[in-house]
Short mmCIF file of C-alpha atoms in Angstrom, two decimals:
data_model
loop_
_atom_site.label_atom_id
_atom_site.label_comp_id
_atom_site.label_asym_id
_atom_site.label_seq_id
_atom_site.Cartn_x
_atom_site.Cartn_y
_atom_site.Cartn_z
CA MET A 279 147.30 139.16 54.38
CA PHE A 280 148.71 140.48 57.42
CA LEU A 281 145.66 142.86 57.99
CA TRP A 282 143.50 139.57 57.59
CA LEU A 283 145.25 137.92 59.86
CA LYS A 284 145.18 140.44 62.36
CA PHE A 285 141.54 140.81 61.80
CA LEU A 286 140.81 137.00 62.53
CA VAL A 287 143.01 137.30 65.77
CA GLY A 288 140.98 140.19 66.94
CA GLN A 289 137.75 138.27 66.27
CA ALA A 290 138.84 135.36 68.27
CA PHE A 291 139.88 137.38 71.31
CA PHE A 292 136.67 139.30 71.35
CA ALA A 293 134.69 135.88 71.07
CA SER A 294 136.83 134.50 73.82
CA LEU A 295 136.08 137.64 75.90
CA ALA A 296 132.19 137.20 75.17
CA GLN A 297 132.28 133.62 76.04
CA ALA A 298 134.22 134.31 79.63
CA VAL A 299 131.65 137.21 80.28
CA ILE A 300 128.66 134.70 79.63
CA ARG A 301 130.41 132.17 82.01
CA LYS A 302 131.09 134.73 84.59
CA GLU A 303 127.27 136.18 84.43
CA ILE A 304 125.77 132.73 84.57
CA ILE A 305 127.99 131.58 87.42
CA ALA A 306 126.48 134.42 89.33
CA VAL A 307 122.97 133.61 88.93
CA GLY A 308 123.30 129.97 90.04
CA PRO A 309 124.36 126.53 89.21
CA LEU A 310 123.57 125.67 85.54
CA ASN A 311 124.47 122.99 82.75
CA ARG A 312 127.91 123.81 82.04
CA ASP A 313 127.75 121.75 78.58
CA TYR A 314 124.85 124.44 77.89
CA VAL A 315 126.96 127.35 78.71
CA ASP A 316 129.79 126.16 76.67
CA GLN A 317 127.16 125.76 73.52
CA LEU A 318 126.07 129.50 73.96
CA SER A 319 126.81 131.71 71.03
CA PRO A 320 128.91 134.72 71.86
CA PHE A 321 126.57 136.84 69.75
CA SER A 322 123.44 135.94 71.41
CA HIS A 323 124.63 135.83 75.17
CA HIS A 324 122.87 138.79 76.26
CA SER A 325 119.37 137.37 75.95
CA GLU A 326 120.29 134.00 77.20
CA VAL A 327 121.84 135.56 80.29
CA ASP A 328 118.71 137.71 80.75
CA ARG A 329 116.46 134.61 80.62
CA LEU A 330 118.56 132.72 82.89
CA SER A 331 118.84 135.55 85.23
CA LYS A 332 115.03 135.37 85.57
CA HIS A 333 114.99 131.71 86.27
CA ARG A 334 112.12 130.45 88.37
CA PRO A 335 112.12 127.67 90.64
CA ALA A 336 110.17 124.69 90.04
CA THR A 337 106.48 124.70 91.28
CA VAL A 338 104.02 121.84 92.31
CA LEU A 339 101.06 122.67 90.08
CA ALA A 340 98.78 119.94 90.91
CA ILE A 341 98.64 116.90 93.20
CA GLY A 342 96.59 113.61 92.87
CA LYS A 343 96.45 110.44 94.90
CA ALA A 344 94.86 106.88 95.02
CA THR A 345 94.53 103.77 97.08
CA PRO A 346 92.96 100.32 96.15
CA PRO A 347 89.37 100.12 96.94
CA THR A 348 89.70 97.59 99.90
CA ALA A 349 90.52 99.07 103.34
CA TYR A 350 91.32 96.61 106.27
CA PRO A 351 90.68 98.33 109.89
CA GLN A 352 94.01 97.86 111.85
CA SER A 353 92.03 96.59 114.90
CA GLU A 354 91.07 93.62 112.66
CA TYR A 355 94.09 93.04 110.89
CA PRO A 356 95.93 90.57 113.20
CA ASP A 357 92.93 88.30 112.80
CA PHE A 358 92.92 88.57 108.91
CA PHE A 359 96.91 88.46 108.74
CA PHE A 360 97.15 85.22 110.85
CA ASN A 361 94.07 83.57 109.49
CA VAL A 362 94.91 84.01 105.68
CA THR A 363 98.46 82.68 106.37
CA GLY A 364 97.44 79.90 108.48
CA CYS A 365 99.21 81.00 111.48
CA ASN A 366 96.31 81.26 114.02
CA HIS A 367 98.19 78.35 115.98
CA LYS A 368 101.36 80.84 116.75
CA THR A 369 99.30 82.61 119.55
CA ALA A 370 102.15 84.22 121.38
CA LEU A 371 103.24 85.72 117.95
CA LYS A 372 99.82 86.83 117.22
CA ALA A 373 99.57 88.57 120.51
CA LYS A 374 102.78 90.34 119.72
CA PHE A 375 101.63 91.47 116.51
CA ALA A 376 98.20 92.77 117.94
CA ARG A 377 100.26 94.88 120.35
CA ILE A 378 102.36 96.48 117.47
CA CYS A 379 99.33 97.18 115.39
CA GLN A 380 97.42 98.62 118.55
CA ASN A 381 100.54 100.91 119.14
CA SER A 382 101.14 101.83 115.47
CA GLY A 383 98.89 105.10 115.45
CA ILE A 384 97.22 103.48 112.18
CA LYS A 385 93.43 103.26 112.07
CA GLN A 386 93.43 101.57 108.62
CA ARG A 387 95.37 100.49 105.61
CA TYR A 388 94.37 99.89 101.90
CA PHE A 389 95.39 96.77 99.86
CA HIS A 390 95.14 95.50 96.51
CA CYS A 391 95.80 91.96 97.61
CA THR A 392 92.35 90.96 99.20
CA GLU A 393 91.76 87.69 100.97
CA GLU A 394 90.40 86.37 97.61
CA ILE A 395 93.52 87.12 95.71
CA LEU A 396 95.79 85.79 98.50
CA LYS A 397 94.00 82.40 98.73
CA SER A 398 94.13 81.92 95.10
CA ASN A 399 97.79 82.45 95.33
CA PRO A 400 98.68 80.45 98.61
CA GLN A 401 102.59 80.53 97.88
CA MET A 402 102.26 84.23 98.79
CA CYS A 403 100.92 83.22 102.21
CA THR A 404 103.83 81.22 103.36
CA TYR A 405 106.94 82.59 104.79
CA LYS A 406 109.63 81.95 102.19
CA ASP A 407 108.05 79.79 99.53
CA ALA A 408 109.09 80.60 95.73
CA SER A 409 106.42 83.35 94.63
CA LEU A 410 108.21 85.95 92.76
CA ASP A 411 106.50 85.22 89.45
CA VAL A 412 103.11 85.71 91.12
CA ARG A 413 104.01 88.82 92.90
CA GLN A 414 105.79 90.31 89.79
CA ASP A 415 102.53 89.31 87.60
CA ILE A 416 100.47 91.49 90.10
CA ALA A 417 102.76 94.43 90.38
CA ILE A 418 103.61 94.87 86.77
CA ARG A 419 99.71 94.83 86.05
CA GLU A 420 98.39 97.04 89.02
CA VAL A 421 101.28 99.52 89.85
CA PRO A 422 100.75 101.55 86.80
CA ARG A 423 97.03 101.10 87.08
CA LEU A 424 97.06 102.61 90.52
CA ALA A 425 99.41 105.38 89.27
CA ALA A 426 96.91 106.18 86.52
CA LYS A 427 94.03 106.55 88.87
CA ALA A 428 96.05 109.06 90.87
CA ALA A 429 97.38 110.87 87.74
CA VAL A 430 93.93 111.54 86.37
CA GLU A 431 93.02 113.27 89.58
CA ALA A 432 96.26 115.41 89.27
CA LEU A 433 95.66 116.16 85.62
CA GLU A 434 91.96 117.13 86.39
CA GLU A 435 93.08 119.51 89.15
CA TRP A 436 95.69 120.91 86.86
CA GLY A 437 93.30 121.62 83.95
CA ARG A 438 95.76 121.86 81.12
CA PRO A 439 95.89 119.36 77.93
CA ARG A 440 97.70 116.22 78.68
CA SER A 441 99.76 116.98 75.39
CA GLU A 442 101.32 119.46 77.62
CA ILE A 443 103.12 116.98 79.76
CA THR A 444 106.70 116.69 78.62
CA HIS A 445 108.29 114.34 81.28
CA VAL A 446 107.47 111.17 83.27
CA VAL A 447 109.39 110.34 86.33
CA PHE A 448 108.23 107.29 88.00
CA ALA A 449 109.39 105.53 91.12
CA THR A 450 108.37 102.24 92.48
CA THR A 451 109.92 99.46 94.81
CA SER A 452 106.90 97.00 93.91
CA GLY A 453 108.02 94.86 90.86
CA VAL A 454 110.91 95.16 88.21
CA ASN A 455 110.04 94.88 84.24
CA MET A 456 111.17 96.21 80.97
CA PRO A 457 109.51 98.09 79.54
CA GLY A 458 108.65 99.75 82.88
CA ALA A 459 105.57 100.94 84.55
CA ASP A 460 106.51 104.55 83.17
CA LEU A 461 105.84 103.20 79.74
CA THR A 462 102.49 101.64 80.80
CA LEU A 463 101.35 104.62 82.62
CA THR A 464 102.31 106.77 79.45
CA ARG A 465 100.03 104.54 77.44
CA LEU A 466 97.19 104.35 79.92
CA LEU A 467 97.00 108.10 79.97
CA GLY A 468 97.28 108.65 76.27
CA LEU A 469 100.50 110.86 76.76
CA ASN A 470 102.54 111.80 73.74
CA PRO A 471 104.84 109.04 72.54
CA THR A 472 107.75 111.54 72.58
CA VAL A 473 107.31 112.22 76.47
CA ASN A 474 110.94 111.91 78.24
CA ARG A 475 110.55 109.10 80.62
CA THR A 476 112.78 108.21 83.62
CA MET A 477 112.02 105.11 85.62
CA LEU A 478 113.35 104.79 89.22
CA TYR A 479 113.28 101.34 90.87
CA GLN A 480 114.07 100.38 94.53
CA GLN A 481 114.32 103.75 96.44
CA GLY A 482 112.19 102.44 98.96
CA CYS A 483 110.51 105.12 101.55
CA PHE A 484 112.69 107.96 100.20
CA GLY A 485 111.39 107.54 96.77
CA GLY A 486 108.67 110.27 97.11
CA ALA A 487 111.38 112.79 98.06
CA THR A 488 113.91 111.66 95.11
CA VAL A 489 111.25 112.12 92.37
CA LEU A 490 110.48 115.53 93.87
CA ARG A 491 114.27 116.50 93.34
CA VAL A 492 114.47 114.94 89.92
CA ALA A 493 111.28 116.55 88.79
CA LYS A 494 112.89 119.95 90.09
CA ASP A 495 115.99 119.26 87.94
CA LEU A 496 114.07 118.60 84.99
CA ALA A 497 111.65 121.70 85.18
CA GLU A 498 114.14 124.22 85.83
CA ASN A 499 116.70 123.07 82.84
CA ASN A 500 113.98 122.41 80.46
CA LYS A 501 111.97 125.57 79.55
CA GLY A 502 108.28 124.77 79.42
CA ALA A 503 108.80 121.35 80.83
CA ARG A 504 105.63 119.64 82.74
CA VAL A 505 106.81 116.86 84.63
CA LEU A 506 104.43 113.97 85.57
CA THR A 507 105.98 113.03 88.98
CA VAL A 508 104.91 109.66 90.13
CA VAL A 509 105.15 106.98 93.07
CA SER A 510 103.27 103.87 93.08
CA GLU A 511 103.54 101.03 95.60
CA LEU A 512 101.90 97.79 96.50
CA THR A 513 102.58 95.49 99.22
CA CYS A 514 101.97 92.46 97.15
CA VAL A 515 105.96 92.02 96.82
CA THR A 516 106.40 91.95 100.52
CA PHE A 517 103.17 90.02 101.98
CA ARG A 518 104.35 87.10 103.63
CA ALA A 519 103.67 84.69 106.69
CA PRO A 520 104.83 85.78 110.08
CA ASN A 521 107.94 83.89 111.53
CA GLU A 522 109.51 83.90 114.97
CA GLU A 523 112.91 84.15 113.44
CA HIS A 524 111.89 87.50 111.55
CA LEU A 525 110.38 89.87 113.94
CA ASP A 526 111.30 93.04 111.99
CA ASN A 527 109.24 91.80 109.08
CA LEU A 528 106.37 91.76 111.74
CA VAL A 529 106.83 95.53 111.99
CA GLY A 530 106.40 95.78 108.21
CA SER A 531 103.23 93.69 108.11
CA ALA A 532 101.85 96.03 110.72
CA ILE A 533 102.50 99.42 109.20
CA PHE A 534 102.95 99.05 105.31
CA GLY A 535 99.86 99.78 102.93
CA ASP A 536 99.25 100.51 99.11
CA GLY A 537 98.99 103.85 97.66
CA ALA A 538 100.13 106.16 94.62
CA ALA A 539 100.84 109.78 94.40
CA VAL A 540 101.29 111.92 91.44
CA LEU A 541 102.58 115.62 91.26
CA ILE A 542 102.71 117.87 88.27
CA VAL A 543 105.69 120.07 88.54
CA GLY A 544 106.94 122.74 86.22
CA SER A 545 108.61 126.35 86.12
CA ASP A 546 107.03 129.55 85.42
CA PRO A 547 103.28 128.68 85.91
CA VAL A 548 101.04 130.25 83.27
CA PRO A 549 98.99 133.02 84.87
CA GLU A 550 95.29 132.53 85.46
CA ALA A 551 95.76 128.86 83.65
CA GLU A 552 97.96 127.19 86.28
CA LYS A 553 97.66 127.40 90.18
CA PRO A 554 100.93 126.80 91.99
CA GLN A 555 100.89 125.08 95.35
CA PHE A 556 104.37 125.08 96.52
CA GLU A 557 107.82 126.23 94.97
CA ILE A 558 110.81 123.76 95.40
CA HIS A 559 114.00 125.68 96.16
CA TRP A 560 116.57 123.17 97.12
CA SER A 561 116.90 119.44 97.28
CA GLY A 562 119.53 117.39 99.00
CA GLU A 563 120.56 113.83 99.97
CA THR A 564 122.72 112.20 102.50
CA ILE A 565 123.62 108.56 103.89
CA LEU A 566 123.56 108.70 107.52
CA PRO A 567 126.83 107.68 109.30
CA GLU A 568 127.05 104.21 110.86
CA SER A 569 123.75 103.03 109.41
CA ASP A 570 124.69 100.08 107.05
CA GLY A 571 122.15 97.44 107.31
CA ALA A 572 119.53 99.76 109.21
CA ILE A 573 116.95 99.32 106.24
CA GLU A 574 117.50 96.84 103.64
CA GLY A 575 115.37 94.98 101.26
CA ARG A 576 116.56 92.16 99.15
CA LEU A 577 114.69 90.77 95.95
CA THR A 578 114.48 86.88 96.14
CA GLU A 579 112.51 83.83 94.89
CA ALA A 580 110.04 84.58 97.79
CA GLY A 581 109.64 88.29 96.97
CA LEU A 582 110.98 91.52 98.57
CA ILE A 583 112.41 90.45 102.02
CA PHE A 584 112.81 93.80 104.29
CA HIS A 585 115.16 93.73 107.20
CA LEU A 586 114.83 96.84 109.76
CA LEU A 587 117.12 97.48 112.68
CA LYS A 588 115.57 98.36 115.77
CA ASP A 589 117.33 101.55 116.24
CA VAL A 590 116.23 103.03 113.12
CA PRO A 591 114.23 105.94 114.92
CA GLY A 592 117.34 106.79 116.95
CA LEU A 593 119.67 106.57 114.06
CA ILE A 594 117.35 109.11 112.00
CA SER A 595 116.79 111.56 115.22
CA ARG A 596 120.52 111.54 115.93
CA ASN A 597 121.85 112.15 112.58
CA THR A 598 119.69 114.39 110.68
CA VAL A 599 120.06 117.98 112.23
CA PRO A 600 123.03 118.79 110.10
CA ILE A 601 121.12 118.05 106.92
CA PHE A 602 118.17 120.34 108.00
CA ASN A 603 120.51 122.90 109.10
CA LYS A 604 121.92 122.83 105.59
CA ALA A 605 118.62 123.01 104.01
CA VAL A 606 116.97 125.77 106.00
CA GLU A 607 120.01 128.08 105.00
CA VAL A 608 118.01 128.55 101.84
CA ALA A 609 115.05 130.12 103.85
CA GLY A 610 117.40 132.31 106.02
CA SER A 611 117.90 129.59 108.78
CA PRO A 612 114.40 129.93 110.67
CA SER A 613 113.92 128.17 113.68
CA TRP A 614 112.21 124.63 113.52
CA ASN A 615 108.85 125.70 114.80
CA ASP A 616 108.62 128.66 112.20
CA ILE A 617 108.53 126.18 109.09
CA PHE A 618 106.09 123.50 107.97
CA TRP A 619 107.13 119.91 108.12
CA CYS A 620 106.08 117.06 105.42
CA VAL A 621 107.82 114.20 106.89
CA HIS A 622 107.61 110.65 105.69
CA PRO A 623 105.27 108.82 108.07
CA GLY A 624 107.64 105.77 108.42
CA GLY A 625 106.33 104.85 111.88
CA ARG A 626 104.97 106.38 115.05
CA ALA A 627 108.42 105.90 116.94
CA ILE A 628 110.22 107.71 114.06
CA LEU A 629 108.11 110.69 114.28
CA ASP A 630 108.17 110.72 118.09
CA GLU A 631 111.96 110.76 118.01
CA VAL A 632 112.35 113.55 115.26
CA GLU A 633 109.74 115.64 117.13
CA LYS A 634 111.41 115.20 120.43
CA LYS A 635 115.16 115.89 118.90
CA LEU A 636 113.96 119.16 117.21
CA ASP A 637 111.62 120.02 120.11
CA LEU A 638 108.78 120.67 117.61
CA ASN A 639 105.40 121.90 118.61
CA LYS A 640 103.06 119.02 118.51
CA GLU A 641 100.90 120.68 115.65
CA LYS A 642 104.00 120.43 113.33
CA MET A 643 103.62 116.76 112.78
CA LEU A 644 99.91 116.72 112.43
CA ALA A 645 99.64 116.07 108.52
CA THR A 646 102.28 113.45 108.68
CA ARG A 647 100.39 111.61 111.72
CA GLU A 648 96.89 112.05 110.01
CA VAL A 649 98.42 110.22 106.69
CA LEU A 650 100.02 107.70 109.01
CA HIS A 651 96.84 107.20 110.95
CA ASP A 652 94.44 106.91 107.59
CA TYR A 653 96.76 105.02 105.30
CA GLY A 654 99.67 103.52 107.10
CA ASN A 655 103.18 103.76 105.71
CA MET A 656 102.77 103.58 101.76
CA SER A 657 106.53 103.70 101.39
CA GLY A 658 107.63 106.56 98.81
CA ALA A 659 104.06 107.58 98.17
CA SER A 660 103.44 108.64 101.83
CA VAL A 661 105.43 111.96 101.79
CA LEU A 662 103.42 113.20 98.93
CA PHE A 663 100.18 112.28 100.61
CA VAL A 664 101.51 114.33 103.44
CA LEU A 665 101.97 117.32 101.11
CA ASP A 666 98.48 117.00 99.78
CA ARG A 667 97.19 116.99 103.35
CA MET A 668 99.22 119.82 104.20
CA ARG A 669 97.66 122.18 101.60
CA LYS A 670 94.19 120.85 102.47
CA ARG A 671 94.78 121.47 106.22
CA SER A 672 95.68 125.08 105.20
CA GLU A 673 92.61 125.69 103.29
CA GLU A 674 90.30 124.15 106.22
CA MET A 675 92.11 126.08 108.86
CA ASN A 676 92.04 129.35 106.63
CA LYS A 677 95.57 130.04 106.76
CA ALA A 678 97.30 132.43 104.88
CA THR A 679 99.66 129.88 102.96
CA THR A 680 99.53 126.52 101.46
CA GLY A 681 102.22 125.53 104.41
CA GLU A 682 99.68 126.15 107.38
CA GLY A 683 100.36 129.80 107.47
CA CYS A 684 104.32 129.24 107.32
CA ASP A 685 106.38 130.49 104.40
CA TRP A 686 108.94 127.80 104.15
CA GLY A 687 108.79 124.18 104.93
CA LEU A 688 110.63 120.87 104.33
CA VAL A 689 109.79 117.61 102.58
CA VAL A 690 111.80 114.93 104.48
CA GLY A 691 112.01 111.05 103.01
CA PHE A 692 114.17 108.43 104.73
CA GLY A 693 114.76 104.83 103.62
CA PRO A 694 117.32 102.23 102.58
CA GLY A 695 120.82 103.40 102.94
CA LEU A 696 120.09 104.78 105.59
CA THR A 697 119.36 107.48 103.28
CA VAL A 698 117.57 110.89 104.12
CA GLU A 699 116.43 113.07 101.23
CA VAL A 700 115.18 116.76 102.05
CA SER A 701 113.61 119.34 99.60
CA VAL A 702 113.13 122.99 100.75
CA LEU A 703 109.61 124.20 99.70
CA LYS A 704 108.31 127.70 99.60
CA ALA A 705 104.43 127.88 100.37
CA ILE A 706 102.10 129.97 98.28
CA PRO A 707 100.00 132.60 99.62
CA ARG A 708 96.45 131.63 99.58
CA PRO A 709 93.13 134.06 99.78
CA LEU A 710 91.72 134.03 103.44
CA ARG A 711 87.94 133.54 104.03
CA SER A 712 86.30 136.40 105.47
CA ALA A 713 84.69 135.73 109.07
CA ALA A 714 80.95 134.91 108.82
#
């Protein structure tokens, strides 16, 4: 009996020792799911540690984007806006709005709500008449449809069966319903009903960076995961007549547009079958100091009403350097002009302030400014449009990487809070075209 007890004690000791070895070795290779570590068998830890030590970062495998078919030239928008809202008599306010549009750096914006739709829903064209039901009906129907259009483009580029999509992460600030746009999109695309869905509401303009972070965590902690990563936004929830007492809403009316972007994210790309575009090496989020009320949105009977402080560009430029410094440590702390920049095109003034604060060369913000010029501010979808523009510019200019020749870069989103979210990406080498 004594020998049997001694044997059991010895077994328990070695099991505990093996468990400790697992913990020590795994901690050495990076942050992991501790619950998962606790569940590891002491008799199989070698294979698990080997697998985890060979862990690969999440990778962007494809990008798709979509807009509604109707584009409004920015130069013509003041006339359209004041006409459809019945405010042409407000001549001073219209002149102010025209100046904002002229200085916005925007050529055109895309909208689902055409003149016909707005005139058939006149309560949307007032300043604060009850109109939430109408806006919700449009958003619930059209947000997933626009997302599906972008998703089809991403899936076609990816080239793999839709049955291999294991997760859906969907962010929107446009409408709220149960079940959400994630389920509707799953059905529209014919995805597996067992797909794991995550629905994110009301991130606002940093939503594109948020879904990137969530997709990274899912891809890296679920072997074989392929994450359909979605942002879809419509201005139907915010469109309203201009008002002299709400000038910050005037700015929003001059810059926001509709758009959807979809990424497919996964770790360990299948050789020859998948074409990685960027690796995601780090993600982080921070709330800027003394920024309460800088960017707010409140859902009311009149829809989603935005409030923007005038000093938003200054708040961002003064307070973002610490998180940028933290982020680039992953890349060995290169200088700002040695990395690529995919910044949310929140407005021309914000981009000017960030560029000035970091002393960036003009070309560093070109992808962002081009998206602002061609589409306006599409809230959370915008920064993913910039990422797509970045890789396409790299090909057009025959650069050595998908990051315009740079190895490392940042994806930067900012929005309500005032929240700043950053991801560190590593560009993928691309073949250079030979000189003609």
